[in-house]
Amino acid sequence: MNLILLGAQGSGKGTQSALLAQRFGLDPCASGDLLREAMAKGTPAGQQARPYYERGDLVPDELMVGMILERLRGLSDARGIILDGFPRNHAQADVLDARLAEMGQSIARAIYLEVPRALLLERLSGRYICRAHGHVYNIETNPPKTPGICDIDSSELYQRSDDTGEKIQHRLDIFFSETLQLTDYYARQGKLVTVDGTQSIADVNHAILAKLGAA
Ligand code: AP5
Ligand code: MG
């Protein structure tokens, strides 16, 4: 089973991806995590992506698609993948469908986490992620047991460089003007599932499982 998580910045894609990956034994693939890892390592792709990422702009399709296709190579051996943050436009969605078809696979469901803009801003301002693996916390809604330390791997928690007021607004503008159209793309394929993302983390997870027929 291959799943896509669609949703604005702060809607809970990373949070739910971790839970669904564990529940179904899926391989989690987050485009933002791939970029942050490449930038931290200083790879050529990471260096090219950095200025776009730091502005809160989308990284050019050819660069992002290249990284995702590379990541999909091992997919045939895995039980399935859960994509978080990719695709973000029609061009990326088309490439993904074509690549999966070549591999004899397809997307089973695209899950849209619907959250109003005001709540997204609040969540992102309180978000911290861990240095080692990008595990996600929130000082208000999902705090770590020890402040500043990841519960899972004990690495340091930090705030992302793109989680500042102005950049958050810019990223949200891109989502609502461009990426949101993908809900129509997957609805036309009969694969769209929409979930109310304003509920608690556990309730959102339960709602997703119910819509997948796995609650
Ligand atoms: P990326 O890392 O994907 O960031 P994003 O899309 O901005 O999404 P976020 O990670 O901000 O939000 P999320 O939905 O994962 O929320 P989370 O679970 O953390 O991309 C970063 C950048 O990389 C882009 O701006 C772009 O430059 C580039 N990029 C990435 N993909 C690309 C692509 N395909 N093409 C081109 N460029 C690309 O939750 C948010 C907070 O809320 C957390 O604190 C969490 O604890 C909390 N929370 C979550 N759920 C709940 C809940 N139900 N109740 C209360 N709190 C909650
Ligand atoms: Mg994320």
XYZ file of N, CA and C and ligand atoms in Angstrom:
703
model
N 0.842 -1.198 0.000
C 0.000 0.000 0.000
C 0.874 1.245 0.000
N 0.680 2.117 -0.983
C 1.409 3.384 -1.041
C 0.449 4.527 -0.752
N 0.824 5.393 0.223
C -0.046 6.492 0.641
C 0.644 7.827 0.435
N -0.171 8.870 0.235
C 0.334 10.246 0.185
C -0.364 11.029 1.280
N 0.392 11.850 2.014
C -0.212 12.796 2.950
C -0.160 14.172 2.332
N -1.347 14.766 2.124
C -1.436 16.121 1.591
C -1.882 17.032 2.714
N -1.347 18.248 2.746
C -1.809 19.181 3.768
C -0.877 20.358 3.844
N -1.397 21.444 4.389
C -0.599 22.653 4.494
C 0.541 22.450 5.495
N 1.421 23.413 5.543
C 2.502 23.447 6.504
C 1.885 23.482 7.905
N 2.236 22.528 8.736
C 1.700 22.498 10.094
C 0.405 21.703 10.234
N -0.049 21.082 9.149
C -1.304 20.331 9.229
C -1.116 18.987 9.938
N 0.146 18.550 10.075
C 0.396 17.307 10.798
C 0.848 16.156 9.911
N 1.354 16.464 8.720
C 1.807 15.399 7.803
C 2.918 14.562 8.446
N 3.946 15.241 8.950
C 5.078 14.519 9.549
C 4.634 13.715 10.757
N 3.775 14.316 11.569
C 3.282 13.668 12.792
C 2.504 12.397 12.443
N 1.582 12.497 11.484
C 0.752 11.337 11.132
C 1.530 10.316 10.307
N 2.490 10.781 9.527
C 3.308 9.864 8.728
C 4.021 8.859 9.637
N 4.573 9.363 10.742
C 5.292 8.479 11.672
C 4.337 7.423 12.240
N 3.122 7.841 12.593
C 2.158 6.907 13.192
C 1.687 5.860 12.176
N 1.425 6.317 10.929
C 0.930 5.393 9.899
C 2.028 4.437 9.446
N 3.258 4.947 9.390
C 4.388 4.091 8.996
C 4.505 2.931 9.974
N 4.362 3.264 11.260
C 4.468 2.234 12.296
C 3.290 1.261 12.211
N 2.105 1.806 12.018
C 0.890 0.981 12.013
C 0.886 -0.036 10.866
N 1.314 0.423 9.673
C 1.221 -0.450 8.490
C 2.575 -0.971 8.021
N 3.643 -0.665 8.752
C 4.979 -1.106 8.328
C 5.407 -0.449 7.026
N 5.027 0.826 6.846
C 5.379 1.537 5.609
C 6.719 2.247 5.767
N 7.332 2.514 4.625
C 8.607 3.220 4.588
C 8.287 4.720 4.485
N 8.597 5.542 5.512
C 8.242 6.955 5.432
C 9.207 7.743 4.546
N 8.677 8.579 3.678
C 9.522 9.375 2.794
C 9.023 10.824 2.808
N 9.773 11.696 3.505
C 9.381 13.100 3.620
C 10.348 13.943 2.795
N 9.794 14.659 1.814
C 10.672 15.453 0.938
C 11.453 16.493 1.737
N 10.806 17.113 2.733
C 11.496 18.115 3.544
C 12.655 17.504 4.329
N 12.451 16.277 4.860
C 13.528 15.612 5.599
C 14.692 15.281 4.657
N 14.368 14.849 3.429
C 15.436 14.557 2.448
C 16.271 15.817 2.202
N 15.564 16.952 2.072
C 16.271 18.217 1.807
C 17.121 18.638 3.006
N 16.537 18.559 4.204
C 17.293 18.973 5.398
C 18.532 18.102 5.586
N 18.400 16.813 5.284
C 19.544 15.899 5.398
C 20.615 16.269 4.361
N 20.173 16.519 3.124
C 21.126 16.867 2.052
C 21.821 18.195 2.361
N 21.081 19.143 2.928
C 21.691 20.438 3.273
C 22.682 20.279 4.423
N 22.311 19.474 5.419
C 23.215 19.272 6.564
C 24.506 18.592 6.120
N 24.394 17.674 5.160
C 25.599 16.966 4.668
C 26.364 17.810 3.659
N 25.714 18.853 3.130
C 26.375 19.714 2.134
C 26.543 19.038 0.780
N 25.650 18.117 0.417
C 25.726 17.466 -0.901
C 25.443 18.517 -1.985
N 25.809 18.245 -3.258
C 25.504 19.208 -4.331
C 24.011 19.537 -4.383
N 23.153 18.526 -4.262
C 21.703 18.780 -4.298
C 21.302 19.669 -3.119
N 21.880 19.394 -1.952
C 21.565 20.190 -0.764
C 21.984 21.642 -0.949
N 23.160 21.846 -1.541
C 23.643 23.215 -1.762
C 22.753 23.963 -2.756
N 22.317 23.245 -3.788
C 21.429 23.886 -4.782
C 20.071 24.228 -4.176
N 19.597 23.342 -3.280
C 18.249 23.523 -2.718
C 18.202 24.620 -1.653
N 19.316 24.849 -0.947
C 19.300 25.703 0.237
C 18.654 27.079 0.041
N 19.028 27.863 -0.988
C 18.429 29.199 -1.093
C 16.906 29.165 -1.254
N 16.395 28.168 -1.969
C 14.939 28.056 -2.140
C 14.291 27.717 -0.805
N 14.874 26.713 -0.140
C 14.351 26.259 1.154
C 14.336 27.417 2.145
N 15.443 28.145 2.223
C 15.558 29.221 3.226
C 14.557 30.336 2.968
N 14.182 30.557 1.706
C 13.169 31.576 1.394
C 11.753 31.053 1.626
N 11.614 29.724 1.779
C 10.281 29.135 1.896
C 9.652 28.897 0.533
N 10.462 28.975 -0.533
C 9.967 28.690 -1.883
C 10.031 27.193 -2.148
N 9.289 26.738 -3.171
C 9.443 25.342 -3.587
C 10.808 25.189 -4.248
N 11.464 24.096 -3.969
C 12.713 23.748 -4.637
C 12.349 23.361 -6.074
N 13.181 23.713 -7.089
C 12.813 23.406 -8.484
C 12.467 21.915 -8.676
N 11.469 21.670 -9.531
C 10.971 20.307 -9.731
C 12.077 19.310 -10.083
N 12.977 19.697 -11.015
C 13.966 18.699 -11.467
C 14.844 18.216 -10.312
N 15.162 19.129 -9.404
C 16.003 18.774 -8.256
C 15.230 17.870 -7.286
N 14.017 18.288 -6.956
C 13.204 17.544 -5.984
C 12.820 16.177 -6.534
N 12.413 16.154 -7.809
C 11.984 14.892 -8.424
C 13.166 13.913 -8.461
N 14.342 14.430 -8.776
C 15.539 13.582 -8.810
C 15.773 12.907 -7.462
N 15.622 13.672 -6.394
C 15.856 13.113 -5.053
C 14.800 12.070 -4.698
N 13.554 12.338 -5.069
C 12.478 11.394 -4.730
C 12.621 10.101 -5.544
N 12.943 10.236 -6.828
C 13.061 9.018 -7.661
C 14.194 8.139 -7.149
N 15.255 8.776 -6.722
C 16.382 8.045 -6.134
C 15.896 7.255 -4.902
N 15.087 7.932 -4.103
C 14.569 7.331 -2.864
C 13.598 6.172 -3.164
N 12.885 6.275 -4.306
C 11.891 5.247 -4.647
C 12.521 3.963 -5.174
N 13.815 4.040 -5.483
C 14.467 2.870 -6.086
C 14.306 1.585 -5.295
N 14.382 1.679 -3.978
C 14.296 0.473 -3.147
C 12.865 0.056 -2.855
N 11.893 0.757 -3.437
C 10.495 0.562 -3.047
C 9.976 -0.850 -3.296
N 10.386 -1.476 -4.396
C 9.814 -2.776 -4.738
C 10.047 -3.817 -3.638
N 11.119 -3.606 -2.833
C 11.396 -4.563 -1.757
C 10.582 -4.270 -0.495
N 10.102 -3.033 -0.398
C 9.435 -2.641 0.837
C 7.956 -2.990 0.776
N 7.269 -2.861 1.924
C 5.842 -3.173 1.960
C 5.009 -2.047 1.359
N 5.592 -0.891 1.237
C 4.862 0.271 0.717
C 5.501 1.518 1.274
N 5.107 2.664 0.727
C 5.744 3.908 1.126
C 4.673 4.892 1.569
N 5.055 5.801 2.479
C 4.142 6.897 2.807
C 4.862 8.204 2.510
N 4.323 8.925 1.540
C 4.949 10.167 1.075
C 4.383 11.356 1.836
N 5.262 12.206 2.343
C 4.872 13.399 3.100
C 5.593 14.597 2.474
N 4.838 15.496 1.836
C 5.453 16.694 1.249
C 5.734 16.565 -0.242
N 5.491 15.435 -0.797
C 5.653 15.189 -2.230
C 4.495 14.317 -2.686
N 3.823 14.660 -3.776
C 4.033 15.794 -4.675
C 3.408 17.091 -4.151
N 3.843 18.226 -4.732
C 3.278 19.534 -4.356
C 2.703 20.281 -5.545
N 2.761 19.716 -6.729
C 2.126 20.347 -7.903
C 1.807 19.238 -8.914
N 1.105 19.620 -9.978
C 0.683 18.616 -10.961
C 1.864 17.919 -11.618
N 2.906 18.697 -11.935
C 4.063 18.108 -12.618
C 4.660 16.994 -11.753
N 4.807 17.267 -10.462
C 5.381 16.252 -9.562
C 4.445 15.050 -9.436
N 3.137 15.310 -9.392
C 2.175 14.211 -9.263
C 2.216 13.311 -10.504
N 2.351 13.930 -11.682
C 2.412 13.153 -12.924
C 3.661 12.266 -12.955
N 4.805 12.840 -12.558
C 6.055 12.064 -12.550
C 5.922 10.881 -11.590
N 5.333 11.147 -10.439
C 5.184 10.082 -9.440
C 4.317 8.948 -9.980
N 3.165 9.299 -10.550
C 2.275 8.266 -11.103
C 2.990 7.443 -12.172
N 3.726 8.156 -13.047
C 4.408 7.459 -14.153
C 5.472 6.507 -13.613
N 6.230 6.973 -12.622
C 7.307 6.138 -12.063
C 6.745 4.906 -11.351
N 5.681 5.124 -10.582
C 5.081 3.995 -9.869
C 4.516 2.985 -10.871
N 3.897 3.485 -11.953
C 3.331 2.586 -12.968
C 4.445 1.728 -13.579
N 5.599 2.347 -13.848
C 6.742 1.588 -14.391
C 7.146 0.459 -13.445
N 6.951 0.722 -12.144
C 7.336 -0.280 -11.142
C 6.199 -1.248 -10.844
N 5.074 -1.108 -11.595
C 3.928 -1.989 -11.366
C 3.188 -1.640 -10.077
N 3.309 -0.368 -9.651
C 2.671 0.047 -8.402
C 1.799 1.274 -8.635
N 1.108 1.688 -7.592
C 0.282 2.901 -7.695
C 0.026 3.459 -6.300
N -0.551 4.649 -6.279
C -0.969 5.246 -5.012
C -2.334 4.668 -4.646
N -2.463 4.223 -3.390
C -3.759 3.687 -2.956
C -4.680 4.821 -2.524
N -4.187 5.716 -1.678
C -4.981 6.829 -1.166
C -4.108 8.063 -0.977
N -4.711 9.246 -1.251
C -4.088 10.518 -0.887
C -4.927 11.095 0.250
N -4.307 11.268 1.398
C -5.030 11.693 2.606
C -4.808 13.188 2.812
N -5.877 13.971 2.742
C -5.752 15.422 2.911
C -6.126 15.806 4.343
N -5.156 16.396 5.051
C -5.386 16.861 6.424
C -5.823 18.322 6.359
N -7.102 18.557 6.597
C -7.664 19.897 6.432
C -7.594 20.678 7.751
N -6.899 21.820 7.709
C -6.729 22.652 8.918
C -6.787 24.128 8.494
N -7.546 24.980 9.213
C -7.599 26.395 8.839
C -6.284 27.124 9.125
N -6.063 28.182 8.357
C -4.779 28.879 8.360
C -4.345 29.380 9.756
N -5.286 29.922 10.532
C -4.914 30.496 11.839
C -4.297 29.431 12.748
N -4.845 28.231 12.711
C -4.333 27.152 13.562
C -2.956 26.680 13.073
N -2.745 26.731 11.776
C -1.448 26.307 11.215
C -0.329 27.204 11.748
N -0.597 28.501 11.776
C 0.407 29.460 12.254
C 0.772 29.174 13.703
N -0.245 28.898 14.492
C -0.038 28.630 15.914
C 0.827 27.378 16.105
N 0.487 26.333 15.355
C 1.227 25.065 15.501
C 2.686 25.209 15.094
N 2.935 25.905 13.985
C 4.315 26.000 13.486
C 5.189 26.853 14.404
N 4.581 27.854 15.039
C 5.365 28.702 15.939
C 5.840 27.902 17.148
N 5.098 26.847 17.525
C 5.492 26.059 18.698
C 6.196 24.760 18.355
N 6.554 24.571 17.085
C 7.152 23.283 16.687
C 8.661 23.221 16.967
N 9.102 22.056 17.437
C 10.537 21.740 17.556
C 10.750 20.380 16.916
N 11.868 20.202 16.214
C 12.156 18.874 15.661
C 13.542 18.424 16.116
N 13.797 17.125 16.056
C 15.071 16.625 16.582
C 16.139 16.612 15.502
N 17.354 16.852 15.957
C 18.517 16.980 15.087
C 18.791 15.666 14.353
N 18.605 14.517 15.023
C 19.032 13.238 14.439
C 18.063 12.723 13.364
N 16.755 12.757 13.629
C 15.823 12.119 12.688
C 14.598 12.954 12.346
N 14.530 14.190 12.811
C 13.381 15.036 12.475
C 12.090 14.652 13.197
N 12.180 13.927 14.331
C 10.959 13.631 15.102
C 10.335 14.957 15.547
N 8.996 15.011 15.493
C 8.290 16.299 15.630
C 7.631 16.469 16.997
N 7.815 17.667 17.609
C 7.182 17.999 18.898
C 6.528 19.367 18.789
N 5.750 19.696 19.839
C 5.158 21.024 19.901
C 5.110 21.437 21.368
N 5.584 22.652 21.675
C 5.653 23.038 23.093
C 4.270 23.079 23.740
N 3.226 23.345 22.949
C 1.873 23.404 23.521
C 1.154 22.060 23.445
N 1.183 21.431 22.247
C 0.274 20.303 22.023
C 0.926 18.924 22.106
N 2.267 18.892 22.013
C 2.935 17.585 21.999
C 4.365 17.739 22.530
N 4.492 18.138 23.829
C 5.831 18.448 24.350
C 6.674 17.194 24.598
N 8.004 17.301 24.504
C 8.860 16.162 24.845
C 8.850 15.959 26.361
N 9.250 14.756 26.803
C 9.250 14.495 28.260
C 10.275 15.384 28.957
N 11.471 15.532 28.331
C 12.507 16.427 28.867
C 12.648 17.587 27.888
N 12.500 18.846 28.384
C 12.576 19.976 27.461
C 13.869 19.984 26.649
N 13.754 20.172 25.341
C 14.947 20.306 24.485
C 15.574 19.003 24.036
N 15.009 17.854 24.483
C 15.606 16.546 24.150
C 14.556 15.639 23.509
N 14.939 14.939 22.421
C 14.010 14.025 21.751
C 13.740 12.785 22.609
N 12.457 12.452 22.792
C 12.069 11.266 23.584
C 12.625 9.989 22.968
N 12.702 9.966 21.621
C 12.997 8.710 20.925
C 14.496 8.446 20.799
N 15.284 9.478 20.418
C 16.717 9.212 20.194
C 17.630 10.131 21.016
N 17.066 10.917 21.945
C 17.830 11.787 22.867
C 18.650 12.880 22.181
N 18.402 13.115 20.880
C 19.155 14.203 20.230
C 18.513 15.554 20.575
N 19.255 16.617 20.248
C 18.814 17.973 20.578
C 17.591 18.370 19.740
N 16.676 19.143 20.333
C 15.541 19.669 19.577
C 15.846 21.099 19.125
N 15.395 21.453 17.918
C 15.617 22.819 17.423
C 14.429 23.305 16.605
N 14.370 24.611 16.391
C 13.317 25.175 15.540
C 13.833 25.292 14.119
N 13.020 24.903 13.145
C 13.450 24.952 11.741
C 13.652 26.397 11.281
N 14.635 26.568 10.373
C 14.960 27.920 9.902
C 13.815 28.522 9.090
N 12.889 27.678 8.570
C 11.778 28.222 7.789
C 10.517 28.390 8.642
N 10.617 28.200 9.961
C 9.464 28.375 10.847
C 9.450 29.755 11.503
N 9.759 30.801 10.751
C 9.642 32.164 11.287
C 8.414 32.801 10.639
N 7.826 33.803 11.310
C 6.551 34.389 10.902
C 6.395 34.627 9.413
N 7.329 35.405 8.832
C 7.198 35.782 7.425
C 7.296 34.571 6.484
N 8.245 33.694 6.789
C 8.447 32.517 5.921
C 7.254 31.565 6.021
N 6.677 31.452 7.222
C 5.503 30.590 7.377
C 4.374 31.115 6.482
N 4.150 32.443 6.496
C 3.082 33.029 5.671
C 3.343 32.743 4.188
N 4.595 32.900 3.774
C 4.955 32.678 2.369
C 4.717 31.212 1.978
N 5.129 30.279 2.834
C 4.943 28.853 2.538
C 3.446 28.517 2.461
N 2.670 29.110 3.374
C 1.223 28.851 3.347
C 0.590 29.422 2.069
N 1.059 30.597 1.625
C 0.539 31.171 0.366
C 0.759 30.176 -0.777
N 1.952 29.587 -0.833
C 2.254 28.632 -1.915
C 1.338 27.414 -1.805
N 1.117 26.959 -0.584
C 0.247 25.788 -0.435
C -1.154 26.089 -0.971
N -1.744 27.190 -0.492
C -3.139 27.447 -0.858
C -3.298 27.836 -2.332
N -2.257 28.409 -2.946
C -2.403 28.787 -4.356
C -2.008 27.658 -5.305
N -1.157 26.752 -4.876
C -0.634 25.748 -5.815
C -0.920 24.300 -5.386
N -0.463 23.933 -4.192
C -0.501 22.516 -3.805
C -1.922 22.028 -3.534
N -2.776 22.899 -3.007
C -4.146 22.494 -2.681
C -4.883 21.914 -3.894
N -4.482 22.370 -5.114
C -5.137 21.852 -6.337
C -4.978 20.335 -6.478
N -3.998 19.785 -5.788
C -3.793 18.332 -5.892
C -4.943 17.547 -5.278
N -5.731 18.201 -4.415
C -6.897 17.479 -3.879
C -7.839 17.124 -5.043
N -7.980 18.043 -6.017
C -8.816 17.739 -7.200
C -8.180 16.619 -8.028
N -6.869 16.693 -8.163
C -6.132 15.698 -8.955
C -6.436 14.275 -8.427
N -6.346 14.115 -7.100
C -6.570 12.771 -6.541
C -8.066 12.448 -6.407
N -8.890 13.480 -6.270
C -10.347 13.235 -6.242
C -10.775 12.668 -7.595
N -10.227 13.229 -8.680
C -10.580 12.730 -10.019
C -10.185 11.264 -10.180
N -9.118 10.867 -9.497
C -8.689 9.461 -9.567
C -9.449 8.581 -8.574
N -10.349 9.205 -7.795
C -11.117 8.450 -6.794
C -10.264 8.006 -5.611
N -9.161 8.732 -5.353
C -8.237 8.309 -4.289
C -8.190 9.262 -3.094
N -8.929 10.364 -3.179
C -8.819 11.375 -2.119
C -9.636 11.008 -0.887
N -8.990 11.152 0.267
C -9.654 10.975 1.548
C -9.396 12.265 2.334
N -10.448 12.932 2.808
C -10.241 14.180 3.557
C -10.555 13.948 5.030
N -9.636 14.437 5.878
C -9.776 14.235 7.323
C -9.704 15.597 8.011
N -10.514 15.786 9.048
C -10.481 17.022 9.830
C -9.204 17.012 10.685
N -8.235 17.838 10.283
C -6.924 17.844 10.952
C -6.857 18.727 12.175
N -8.000 19.296 12.591
C -7.969 20.186 13.767
C -8.093 19.396 15.072
N -8.419 18.127 14.973
C -8.601 17.307 16.180
C -7.243 16.989 16.819
N -7.279 16.308 17.967
C -6.015 15.926 18.624
C -5.252 14.964 17.709
N -3.963 14.804 17.970
C -3.127 13.917 17.147
C -3.726 12.507 17.104
N -4.153 12.003 18.269
C -4.714 10.639 18.335
C -6.028 10.554 17.550
N -6.855 11.598 17.665
C -8.158 11.564 16.971
C -7.985 11.677 15.455
N -7.003 12.494 15.014
C -6.736 12.576 13.571
C -6.308 11.199 13.084
N -5.437 10.564 13.843
C -4.952 9.238 13.448
C -6.107 8.243 13.360
N -6.980 8.294 14.338
C -8.126 7.380 14.349
C -9.021 7.631 13.125
N -9.220 8.919 12.813
C -10.072 9.271 11.663
C -9.457 8.752 10.356
N -8.149 8.858 10.237
C -7.483 8.341 9.022
C -7.674 6.828 8.929
N -7.416 6.145 10.042
C -7.544 4.681 10.031
C -8.976 4.273 9.671
N -9.957 5.010 10.205
C -11.356 4.696 9.903
C -11.614 4.841 8.402
N -11.070 5.922 7.811
C -11.318 6.142 6.370
C -10.566 5.116 5.520
N -9.495 4.548 6.058
C -8.761 3.509 5.319
C -9.365 2.124 5.582
N -10.385 2.118 6.436
C -11.032 0.840 6.762
C -10.181 -0.024 7.683
N -9.334 0.637 8.509
C -8.417 -0.122 9.374
C -8.536 0.253 10.838
N -9.636 0.940 11.211
C -9.767 1.387 12.621
C -10.074 0.216 13.528
P 8.491 20.299 4.570
O 9.544 19.898 5.517
O 7.690 19.272 3.884
O 7.576 21.314 5.303
P 6.082 21.750 5.080
O 5.348 21.313 3.910
O 6.254 23.204 5.249
O 5.264 21.020 6.169
P 5.632 21.009 7.657
O 6.702 20.035 7.923
O 5.868 22.445 8.079
O 4.254 20.575 8.332
P 3.691 19.129 8.677
O 2.374 19.011 7.976
O 4.692 18.051 8.488
O 3.345 19.324 10.219
P 3.956 18.605 11.522
O 3.556 17.185 11.602
O 5.394 18.938 11.681
O 9.135 21.227 3.416
C 10.035 22.265 3.742
C 10.536 22.958 2.477
O 11.196 22.007 1.619
C 9.488 23.596 1.578
O 9.130 24.885 2.030
C 10.221 23.613 0.234
O 11.201 24.641 0.192
C 10.948 22.280 0.236
N 10.166 21.179 -0.339
C 9.678 20.085 0.325
N 8.999 19.293 -0.499
C 9.039 19.851 -1.728
C 8.497 19.511 -3.006
N 7.748 18.389 -3.177
N 8.748 20.320 -4.060
C 9.485 21.438 -3.902
N 10.016 21.834 -2.728
C 9.793 21.057 -1.637
O 3.093 19.382 12.657
C 3.271 20.769 12.868
C 3.226 21.079 14.366
O 1.905 20.846 14.869
C 4.143 20.207 15.224
O 4.643 21.003 16.270
C 3.214 19.090 15.757
O 3.662 18.585 16.991
C 1.907 19.813 15.862
N 0.733 18.992 15.568
C 0.616 18.092 14.533
N -0.614 17.542 14.527
C -1.299 18.117 15.571
C -2.635 17.969 16.091
N -3.514 17.134 15.517
N -2.990 18.712 17.155
C -2.102 19.564 17.716
N -0.824 19.750 17.316
C -0.426 19.038 16.233
Mg 6.743 17.978 7.957
